[in-house]
Coordinates of C-alpha atoms and ligand atoms in Angstrom, one line a residue:
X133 CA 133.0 105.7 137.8
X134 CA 130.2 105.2 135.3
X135 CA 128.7 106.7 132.2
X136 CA 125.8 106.0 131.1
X137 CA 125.0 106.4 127.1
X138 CA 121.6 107.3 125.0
X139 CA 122.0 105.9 121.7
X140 CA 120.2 108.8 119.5
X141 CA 120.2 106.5 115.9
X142 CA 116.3 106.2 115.8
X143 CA 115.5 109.7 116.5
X144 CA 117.5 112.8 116.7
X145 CA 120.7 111.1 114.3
X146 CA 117.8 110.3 112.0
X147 CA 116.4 113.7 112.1
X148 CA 119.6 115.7 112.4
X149 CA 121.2 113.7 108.8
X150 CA 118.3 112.4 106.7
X151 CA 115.4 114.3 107.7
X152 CA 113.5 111.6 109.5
X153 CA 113.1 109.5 106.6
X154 CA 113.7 106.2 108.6
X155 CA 110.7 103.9 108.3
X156 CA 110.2 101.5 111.0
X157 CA 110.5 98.6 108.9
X158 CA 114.2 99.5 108.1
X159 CA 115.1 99.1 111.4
X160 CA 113.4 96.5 113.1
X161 CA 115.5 93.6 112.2
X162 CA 117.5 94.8 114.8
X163 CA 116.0 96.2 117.3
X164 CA 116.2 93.3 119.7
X165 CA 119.9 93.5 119.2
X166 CA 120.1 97.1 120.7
X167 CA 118.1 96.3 123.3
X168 CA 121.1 94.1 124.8
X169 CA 123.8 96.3 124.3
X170 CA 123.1 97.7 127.6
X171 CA 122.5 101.5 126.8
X172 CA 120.7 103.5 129.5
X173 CA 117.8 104.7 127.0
X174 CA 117.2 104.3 123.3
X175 CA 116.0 108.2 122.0
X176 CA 113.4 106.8 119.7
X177 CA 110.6 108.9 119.4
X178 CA 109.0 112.5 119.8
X179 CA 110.6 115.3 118.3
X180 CA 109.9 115.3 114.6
X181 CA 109.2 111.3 114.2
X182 CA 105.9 111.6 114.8
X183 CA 104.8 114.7 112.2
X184 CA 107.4 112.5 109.5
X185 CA 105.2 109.3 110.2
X186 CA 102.0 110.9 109.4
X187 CA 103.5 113.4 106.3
X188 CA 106.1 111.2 104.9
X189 CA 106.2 107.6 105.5
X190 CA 102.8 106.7 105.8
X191 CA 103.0 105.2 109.6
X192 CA 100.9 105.4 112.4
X193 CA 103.4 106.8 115.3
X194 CA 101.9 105.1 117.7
X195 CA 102.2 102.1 115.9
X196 CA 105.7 102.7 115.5
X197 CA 106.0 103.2 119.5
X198 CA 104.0 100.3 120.1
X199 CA 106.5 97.9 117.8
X200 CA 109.6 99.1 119.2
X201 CA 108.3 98.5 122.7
X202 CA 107.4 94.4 121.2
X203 CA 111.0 94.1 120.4
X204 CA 113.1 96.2 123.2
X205 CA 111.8 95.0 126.8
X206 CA 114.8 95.8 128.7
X207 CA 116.4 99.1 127.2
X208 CA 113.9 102.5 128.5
X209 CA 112.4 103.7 125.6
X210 CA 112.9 107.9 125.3
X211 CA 111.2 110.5 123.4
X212 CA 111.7 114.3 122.8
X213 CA 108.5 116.8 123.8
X214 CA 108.3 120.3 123.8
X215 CA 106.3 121.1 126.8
X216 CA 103.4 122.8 126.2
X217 CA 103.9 122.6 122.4
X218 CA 103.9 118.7 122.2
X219 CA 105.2 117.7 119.3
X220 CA 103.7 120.7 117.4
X221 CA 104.4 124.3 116.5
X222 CA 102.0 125.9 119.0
X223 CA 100.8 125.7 122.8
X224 CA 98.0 123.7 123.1
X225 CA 95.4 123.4 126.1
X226 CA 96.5 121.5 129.4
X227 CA 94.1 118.5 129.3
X228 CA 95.7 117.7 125.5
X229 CA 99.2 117.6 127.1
X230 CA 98.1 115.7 129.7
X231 CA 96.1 113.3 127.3
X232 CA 99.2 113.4 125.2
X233 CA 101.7 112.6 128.1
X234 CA 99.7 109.8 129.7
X235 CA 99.1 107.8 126.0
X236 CA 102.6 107.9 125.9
X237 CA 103.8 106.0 128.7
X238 CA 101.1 103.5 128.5
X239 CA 101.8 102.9 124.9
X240 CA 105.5 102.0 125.9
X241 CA 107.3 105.6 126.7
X242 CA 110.1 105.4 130.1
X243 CA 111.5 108.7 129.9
X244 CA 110.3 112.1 128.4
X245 CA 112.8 114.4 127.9
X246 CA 110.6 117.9 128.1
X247 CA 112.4 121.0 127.1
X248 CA 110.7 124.8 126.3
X249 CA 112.9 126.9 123.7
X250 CA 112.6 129.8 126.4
X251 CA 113.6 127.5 129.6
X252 CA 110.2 128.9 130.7
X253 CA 109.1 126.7 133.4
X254 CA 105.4 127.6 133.2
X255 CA 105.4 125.6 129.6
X256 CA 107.0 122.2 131.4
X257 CA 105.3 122.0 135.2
X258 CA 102.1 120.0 133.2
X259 CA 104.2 117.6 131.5
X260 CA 106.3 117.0 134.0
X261 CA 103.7 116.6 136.9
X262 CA 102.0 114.0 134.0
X263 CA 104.8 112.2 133.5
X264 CA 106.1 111.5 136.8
X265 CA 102.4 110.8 137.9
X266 CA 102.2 107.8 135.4
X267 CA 105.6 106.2 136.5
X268 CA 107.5 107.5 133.7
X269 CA 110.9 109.8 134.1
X270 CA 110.4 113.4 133.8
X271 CA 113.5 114.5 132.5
X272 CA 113.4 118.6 132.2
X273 CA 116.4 120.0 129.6
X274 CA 117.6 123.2 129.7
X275 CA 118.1 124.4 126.6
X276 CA 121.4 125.4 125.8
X277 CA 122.9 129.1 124.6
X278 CA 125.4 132.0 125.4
X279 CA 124.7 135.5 125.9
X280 CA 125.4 138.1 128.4
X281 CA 121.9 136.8 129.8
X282 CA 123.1 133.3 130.6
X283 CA 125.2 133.5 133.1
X284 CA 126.4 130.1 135.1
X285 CA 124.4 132.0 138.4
X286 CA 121.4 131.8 136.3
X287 CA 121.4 127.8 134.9
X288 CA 121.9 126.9 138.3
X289 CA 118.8 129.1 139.8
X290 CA 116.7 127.3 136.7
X291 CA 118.2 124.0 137.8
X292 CA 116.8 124.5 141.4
X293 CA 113.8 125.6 140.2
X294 CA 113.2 122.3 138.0
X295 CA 114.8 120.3 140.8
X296 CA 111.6 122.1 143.1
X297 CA 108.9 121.3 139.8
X298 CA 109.3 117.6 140.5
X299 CA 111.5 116.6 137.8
X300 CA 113.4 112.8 137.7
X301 CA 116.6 113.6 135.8
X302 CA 118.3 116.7 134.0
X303 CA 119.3 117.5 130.6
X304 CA 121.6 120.1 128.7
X305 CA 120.6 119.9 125.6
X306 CA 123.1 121.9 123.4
X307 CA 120.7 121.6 120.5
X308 CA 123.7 123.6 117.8
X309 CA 126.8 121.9 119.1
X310 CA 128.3 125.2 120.2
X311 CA 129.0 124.6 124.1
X312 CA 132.8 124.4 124.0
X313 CA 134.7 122.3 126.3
X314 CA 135.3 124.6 128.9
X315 CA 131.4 126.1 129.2
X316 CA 130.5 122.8 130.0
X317 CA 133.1 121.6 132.7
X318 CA 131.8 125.0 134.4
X319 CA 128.1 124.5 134.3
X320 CA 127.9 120.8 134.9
X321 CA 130.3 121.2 138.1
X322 CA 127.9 124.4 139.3
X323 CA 125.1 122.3 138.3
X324 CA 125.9 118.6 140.3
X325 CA 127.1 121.5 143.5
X326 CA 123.7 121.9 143.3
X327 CA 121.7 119.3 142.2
X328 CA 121.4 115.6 143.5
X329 CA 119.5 114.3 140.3
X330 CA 121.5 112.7 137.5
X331 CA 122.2 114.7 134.7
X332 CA 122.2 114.1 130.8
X333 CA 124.4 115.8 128.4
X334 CA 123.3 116.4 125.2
X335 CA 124.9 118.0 121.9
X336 CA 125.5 117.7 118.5
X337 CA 129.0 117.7 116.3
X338 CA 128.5 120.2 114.0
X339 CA 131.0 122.9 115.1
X340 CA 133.4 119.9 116.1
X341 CA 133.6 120.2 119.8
X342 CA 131.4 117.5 121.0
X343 CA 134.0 114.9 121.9
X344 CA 135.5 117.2 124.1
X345 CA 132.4 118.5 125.5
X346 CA 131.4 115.3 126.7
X347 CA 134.8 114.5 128.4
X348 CA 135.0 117.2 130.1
X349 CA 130.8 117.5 131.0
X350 CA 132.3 113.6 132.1
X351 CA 135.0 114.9 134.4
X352 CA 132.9 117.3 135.6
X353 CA 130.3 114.8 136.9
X354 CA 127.5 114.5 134.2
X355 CA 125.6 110.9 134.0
X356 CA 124.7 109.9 131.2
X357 CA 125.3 110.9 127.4
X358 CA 123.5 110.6 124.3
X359 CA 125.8 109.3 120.9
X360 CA 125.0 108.1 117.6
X361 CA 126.0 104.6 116.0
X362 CA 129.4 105.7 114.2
X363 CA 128.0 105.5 110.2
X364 CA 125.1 107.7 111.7
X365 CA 127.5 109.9 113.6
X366 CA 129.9 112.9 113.1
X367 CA 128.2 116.4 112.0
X368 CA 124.9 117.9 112.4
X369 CA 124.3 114.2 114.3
X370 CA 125.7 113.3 117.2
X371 CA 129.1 111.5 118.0
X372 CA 130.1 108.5 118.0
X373 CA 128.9 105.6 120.4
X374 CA 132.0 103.5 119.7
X375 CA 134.7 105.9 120.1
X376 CA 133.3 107.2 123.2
X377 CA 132.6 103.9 124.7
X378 CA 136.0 103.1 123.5
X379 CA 138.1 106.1 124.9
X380 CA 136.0 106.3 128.1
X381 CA 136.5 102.2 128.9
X382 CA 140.2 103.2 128.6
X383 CA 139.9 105.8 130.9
X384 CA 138.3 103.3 133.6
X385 CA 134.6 104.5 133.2
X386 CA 132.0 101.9 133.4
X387 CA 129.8 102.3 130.1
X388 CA 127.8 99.2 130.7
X389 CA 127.6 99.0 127.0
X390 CA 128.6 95.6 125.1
X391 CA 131.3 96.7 122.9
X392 CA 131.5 93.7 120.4
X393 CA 127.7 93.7 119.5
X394 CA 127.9 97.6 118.8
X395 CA 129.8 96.3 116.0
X396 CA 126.9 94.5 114.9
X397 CA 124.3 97.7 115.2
X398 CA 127.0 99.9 112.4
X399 CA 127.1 96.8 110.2
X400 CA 123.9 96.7 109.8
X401 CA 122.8 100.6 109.9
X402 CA 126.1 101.0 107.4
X403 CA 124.2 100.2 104.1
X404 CA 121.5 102.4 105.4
X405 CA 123.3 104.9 105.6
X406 CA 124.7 104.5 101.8
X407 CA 121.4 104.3 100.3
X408 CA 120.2 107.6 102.0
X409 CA 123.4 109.1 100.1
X410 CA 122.8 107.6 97.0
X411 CA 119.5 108.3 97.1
X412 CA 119.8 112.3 98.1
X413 CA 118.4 112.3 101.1
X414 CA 121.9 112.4 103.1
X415 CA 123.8 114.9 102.0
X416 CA 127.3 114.8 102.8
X417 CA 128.1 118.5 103.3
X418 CA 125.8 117.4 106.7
X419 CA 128.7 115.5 107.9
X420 CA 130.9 118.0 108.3
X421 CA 132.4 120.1 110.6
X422 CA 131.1 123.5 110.5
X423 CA 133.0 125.6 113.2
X424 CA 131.6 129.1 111.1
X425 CA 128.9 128.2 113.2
X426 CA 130.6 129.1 116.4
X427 CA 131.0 132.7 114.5
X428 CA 127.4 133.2 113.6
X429 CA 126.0 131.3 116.9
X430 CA 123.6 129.8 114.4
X431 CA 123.0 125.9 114.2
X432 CA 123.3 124.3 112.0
X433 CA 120.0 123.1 111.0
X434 CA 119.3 127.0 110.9
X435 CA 121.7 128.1 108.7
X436 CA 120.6 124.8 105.7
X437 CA 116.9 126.6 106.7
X438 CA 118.2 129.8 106.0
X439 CA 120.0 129.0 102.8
X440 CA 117.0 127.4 101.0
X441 CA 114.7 130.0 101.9
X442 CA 117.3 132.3 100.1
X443 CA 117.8 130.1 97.6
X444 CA 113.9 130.2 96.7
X445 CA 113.4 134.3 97.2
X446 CA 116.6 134.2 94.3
X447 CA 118.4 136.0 97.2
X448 CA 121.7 134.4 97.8
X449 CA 123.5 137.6 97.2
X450 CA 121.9 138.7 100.4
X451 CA 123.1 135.6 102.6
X452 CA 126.0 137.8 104.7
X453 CA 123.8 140.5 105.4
X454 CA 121.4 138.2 106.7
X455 CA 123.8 136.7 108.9
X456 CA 124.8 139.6 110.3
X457 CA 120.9 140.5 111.5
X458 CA 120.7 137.1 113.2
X459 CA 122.2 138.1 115.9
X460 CA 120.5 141.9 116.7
X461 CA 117.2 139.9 115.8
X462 CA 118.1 137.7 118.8
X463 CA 119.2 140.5 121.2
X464 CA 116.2 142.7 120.2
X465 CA 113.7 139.9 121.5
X466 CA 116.1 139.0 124.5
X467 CA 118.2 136.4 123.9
X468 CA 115.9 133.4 123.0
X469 CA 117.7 130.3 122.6
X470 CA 117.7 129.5 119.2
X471 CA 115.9 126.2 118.6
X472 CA 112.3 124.9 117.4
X473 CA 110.5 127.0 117.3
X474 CA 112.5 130.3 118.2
X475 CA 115.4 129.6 115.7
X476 CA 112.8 129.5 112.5
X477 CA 111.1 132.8 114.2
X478 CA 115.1 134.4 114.4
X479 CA 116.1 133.3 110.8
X480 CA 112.6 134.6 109.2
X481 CA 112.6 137.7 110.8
X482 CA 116.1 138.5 110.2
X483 CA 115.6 137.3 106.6
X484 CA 112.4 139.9 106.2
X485 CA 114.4 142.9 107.9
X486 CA 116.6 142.9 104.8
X487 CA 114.9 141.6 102.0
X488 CA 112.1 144.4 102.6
X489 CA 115.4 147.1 103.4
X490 CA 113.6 148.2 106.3
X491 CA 113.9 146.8 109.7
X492 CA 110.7 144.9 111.1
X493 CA 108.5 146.9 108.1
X494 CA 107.2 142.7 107.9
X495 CA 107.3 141.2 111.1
X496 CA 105.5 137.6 111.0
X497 CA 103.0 136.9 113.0
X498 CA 105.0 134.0 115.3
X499 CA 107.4 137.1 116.4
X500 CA 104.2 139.3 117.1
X501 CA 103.0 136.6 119.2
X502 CA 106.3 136.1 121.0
X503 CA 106.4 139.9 121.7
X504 CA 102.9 139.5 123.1
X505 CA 104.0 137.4 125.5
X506 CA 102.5 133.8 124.2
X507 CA 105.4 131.9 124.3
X508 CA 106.6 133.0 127.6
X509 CA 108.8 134.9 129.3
X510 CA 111.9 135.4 127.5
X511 CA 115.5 135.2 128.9
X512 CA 116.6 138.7 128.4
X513 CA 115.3 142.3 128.1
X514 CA 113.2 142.6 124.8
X515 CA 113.6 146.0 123.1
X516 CA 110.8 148.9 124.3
X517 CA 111.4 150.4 120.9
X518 CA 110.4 147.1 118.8
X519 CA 107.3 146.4 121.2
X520 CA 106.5 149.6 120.9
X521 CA 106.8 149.4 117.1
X522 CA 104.6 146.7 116.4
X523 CA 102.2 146.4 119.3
X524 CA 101.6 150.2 119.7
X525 CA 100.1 150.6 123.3
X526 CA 98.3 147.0 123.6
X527 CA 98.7 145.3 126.7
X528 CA 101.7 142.9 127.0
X529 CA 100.8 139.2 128.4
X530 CA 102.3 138.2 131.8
X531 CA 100.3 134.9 132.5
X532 CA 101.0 131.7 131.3
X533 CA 99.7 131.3 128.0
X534 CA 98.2 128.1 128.1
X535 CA 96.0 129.2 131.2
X536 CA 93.8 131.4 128.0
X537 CA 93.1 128.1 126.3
X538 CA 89.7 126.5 126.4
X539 CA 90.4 122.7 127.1
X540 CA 90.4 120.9 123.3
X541 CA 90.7 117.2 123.9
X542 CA 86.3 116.5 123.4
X543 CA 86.7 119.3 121.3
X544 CA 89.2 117.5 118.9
X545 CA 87.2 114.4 119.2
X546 CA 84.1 115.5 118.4
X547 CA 85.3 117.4 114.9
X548 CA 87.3 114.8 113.7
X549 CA 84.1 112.1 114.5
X550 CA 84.6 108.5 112.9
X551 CA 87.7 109.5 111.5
X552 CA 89.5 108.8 115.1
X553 CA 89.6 105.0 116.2
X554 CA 91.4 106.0 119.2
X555 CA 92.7 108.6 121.8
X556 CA 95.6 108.2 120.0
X557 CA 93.7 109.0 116.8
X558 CA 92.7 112.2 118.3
X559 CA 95.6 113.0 119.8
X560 CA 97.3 112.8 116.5
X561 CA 94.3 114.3 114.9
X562 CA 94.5 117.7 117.4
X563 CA 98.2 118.1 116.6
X564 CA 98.7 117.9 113.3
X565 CA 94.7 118.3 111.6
X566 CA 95.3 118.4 107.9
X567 CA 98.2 115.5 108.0
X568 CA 96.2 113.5 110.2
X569 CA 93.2 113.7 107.8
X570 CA 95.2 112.9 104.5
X571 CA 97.0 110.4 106.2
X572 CA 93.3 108.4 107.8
X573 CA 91.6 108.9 104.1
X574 CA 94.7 107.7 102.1
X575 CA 95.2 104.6 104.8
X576 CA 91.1 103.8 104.3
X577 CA 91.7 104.0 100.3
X578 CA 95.0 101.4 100.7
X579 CA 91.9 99.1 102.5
X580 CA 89.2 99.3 100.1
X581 CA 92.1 98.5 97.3
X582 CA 93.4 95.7 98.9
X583 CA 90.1 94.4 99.4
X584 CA 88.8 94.8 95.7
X585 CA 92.4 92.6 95.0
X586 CA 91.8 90.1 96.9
X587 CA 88.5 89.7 95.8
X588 CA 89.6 90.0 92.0
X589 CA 92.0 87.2 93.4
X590 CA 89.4 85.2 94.2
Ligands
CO683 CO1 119.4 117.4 119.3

């Protein structure tokens, strides 16, 4: 029996307990250590990485992508994309995901893990058909949520239907840590009754179950699962790579993973992870098991978003009424799964339905969309009162949104001229237009500095 493991430390561990605030220099030193542990992937890019680089550390992503790849030539290198949204907020025209997915594998990418907040299928089929056609693994997640619209019958139809898109590999990505031990045995066992192609688990420990989860996702059939160096473990992260590899070895599953030099990889991410305390950015209540969020049905990352947005309206005294909307929010527009960027569109709107004391009086603009149509179809009924209620009689959208989008690629070129040295330039240009613009201008001002000093040296 094997199981395979993802180590998540230079992406979503990163992300999920200090924000993203990992430069690449930190962790280079030992990056050609990881790379002989033996892990099936290392989960090192996409997802929020790539905005941080440009926004906060100063760092060309690509770069970054580029330099692991130098240093880790036998491990797969993995990233996070959301489908038709990329690594952005919004859909963007096919050729730009194409452009997007294409740039990635030949800039050192093996396996995309693609996942839509709506499990719409229409948002992944152009990803995935991209990635596979450039030899890299297309690896489609399901995102990951209860409701009386979820039913195990309906995971396994949208687990056929992936299977049918063309897709390498499967994920559950449990994206709040609430699948509990038992959901899990269930739906990977209907899943591998139905599926031939390996499948991924992924979660987080926030509510406390994941250990279990993944024992029993393991005893169920499941592949491969992703895990976090132990000081980068535990909480909103994942859990630990250690004690799984530990437990499971005892058990007599093959991990393929070199215990002793995991020992090495937490010695030296150990006083990483004590700076990023002492220096605020890791806050300890992160770390903790939060099983209120199996109440709410809220992750975690939601509920910090929620609070601070509170916190600045100087409307604390609200927080349990707010809580308490969440969830009719998420019926009323059909049972989205709540993660990027649905759970921000959930928490916002139930925020606004009670600081304004009358339900949807402000309703933002991303929730109009949604009830439009543009971000697909969602899982559940939506309410015919709210539609009604903010759209009036206008026509709802059926198609697939992207299909409305004029293609953007030459279009993104052109405007941002000189600017762009590469694709890449423009790719990170077309995604993220102010940040990419502050960060090219600041970079060329670093240049002309250095230069005037080392001509001052001279
Ligand atoms: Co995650």
């Amino acid at each position: 029996m094997k199981v395979k493991f993802t180590e998540t430390v230079l992406r979503d561990a990163g992300q999920s307990l200090i924000a993203t605030r990992l430069p690449y220099s930190k962790f280079e030193p030992i990056l050609e250590t990881m790379d002989k542990i033996g892990y099936y992937s290392l989960e090192c890019w996409g997802g929020a990485t790539f905005d941080t680089c440009l926004r906060f550390l100063d760092e060309d992503p690509w770069q970054r992508l580029r330099d692991i790849r130098k240093h880790v030539k036998n491990t797969k290198l993995q990233m996070l994309l959301r489908g038709q949204n990329v690594l952005g907020y919004k859909h963007y025209p096919d050729d730009v995901v194409r452009k997007f997915v294409e740039l990635s594998v030949k800039n050192g990418i093996d396996v995309i893990r693609i996942f839509d907040a709506l499990n719409d299928l229409r948002n992944l089929e152009v990803s995935v058909t991209e990635t596979v056609k450039h030899g890299g693994i297309a690896q489609v997640a399901i995102s990951y949520t209860t409701s009386p619209v979820h039913t195990l019958e309906n995971y396994v139809q949208l687990i056929k239907n992936i299977e049918e898109m063309g897709a390498t590999s499967l994920c559950i990505k449990d994206m709040a840590g609430v699948m509990s031990p038992k959901e899990c045995y269930d739906l990977v066992k209907a899943i591998k009754e139905n599926s031939k192609l390996p499948l991924h688990l992924h979660t987080h420990s926030t509510t406390g179950l994941s250990f279990m989860t993944y024992l029993k996702g393991i005893e169920a059939g499941a592949d491969c699962i992703d895990t976090a160096v132990s000081c980068m473990s535990g909480g909103t992260s994942q859990p630990a790579t250690e004690t799984l590899v530990y437990a499971l070895g005892q058990m007599g599953y093959d991990t393929e993973v070199n215990y002793p030099v995991l020992k090495e990889i937490n010695d030296f991410f150990r006083p990483i992870q004590e700076e990023y305390v002492k220096n605020g950015m890791l806050d300890p209540k992160v770390m903790m098991t939060e099983a209120d969020a199996l109440n709410y049905q809220i992750p975690g990352g939601m509920l910090s978003n929620l609070i601070s947005q509170l916190k600045q309206l100087n409307a604390m005294d609200k927080f349990a009424e707010v809580l308490k909307e969440t969830p009719k929010v998420r019926e009323e527009l059909g049972y989205p799964p709540l993660v990027t960027p649905t759970s921000q569109m959930v928490g916002v709107q139930a925020a606004n339905n009670i600081l304004a004391g009358e339900r949807y009086k402000n309703v933002t603009k991303e929730v109009t969309a949604y009830l439009r149509g543009e971000y697909g179809t969602p899982p559940g009924k939506v309410s015919e009162e709210l539609i009604k209620k903010v759209l009036g009689e206008e026509k709802l959208y059926t198609g697939r949104f992207a299909d409305t989008l004029a293609p953007g690629f030459e279009k993104g070129k052109a405007e941002i001229g000189a600017k762009a040295k590469t694709d890449e330039d423009v790719l990170s240009y077309i995604i993220f237009p102010q940040v990419y613009e502050k960060f090219f201008d600041e970079r060329e001002e670093r240049k002309r500095k250095r230069v005037k000093y080392s001509i001052e040296q001279v």
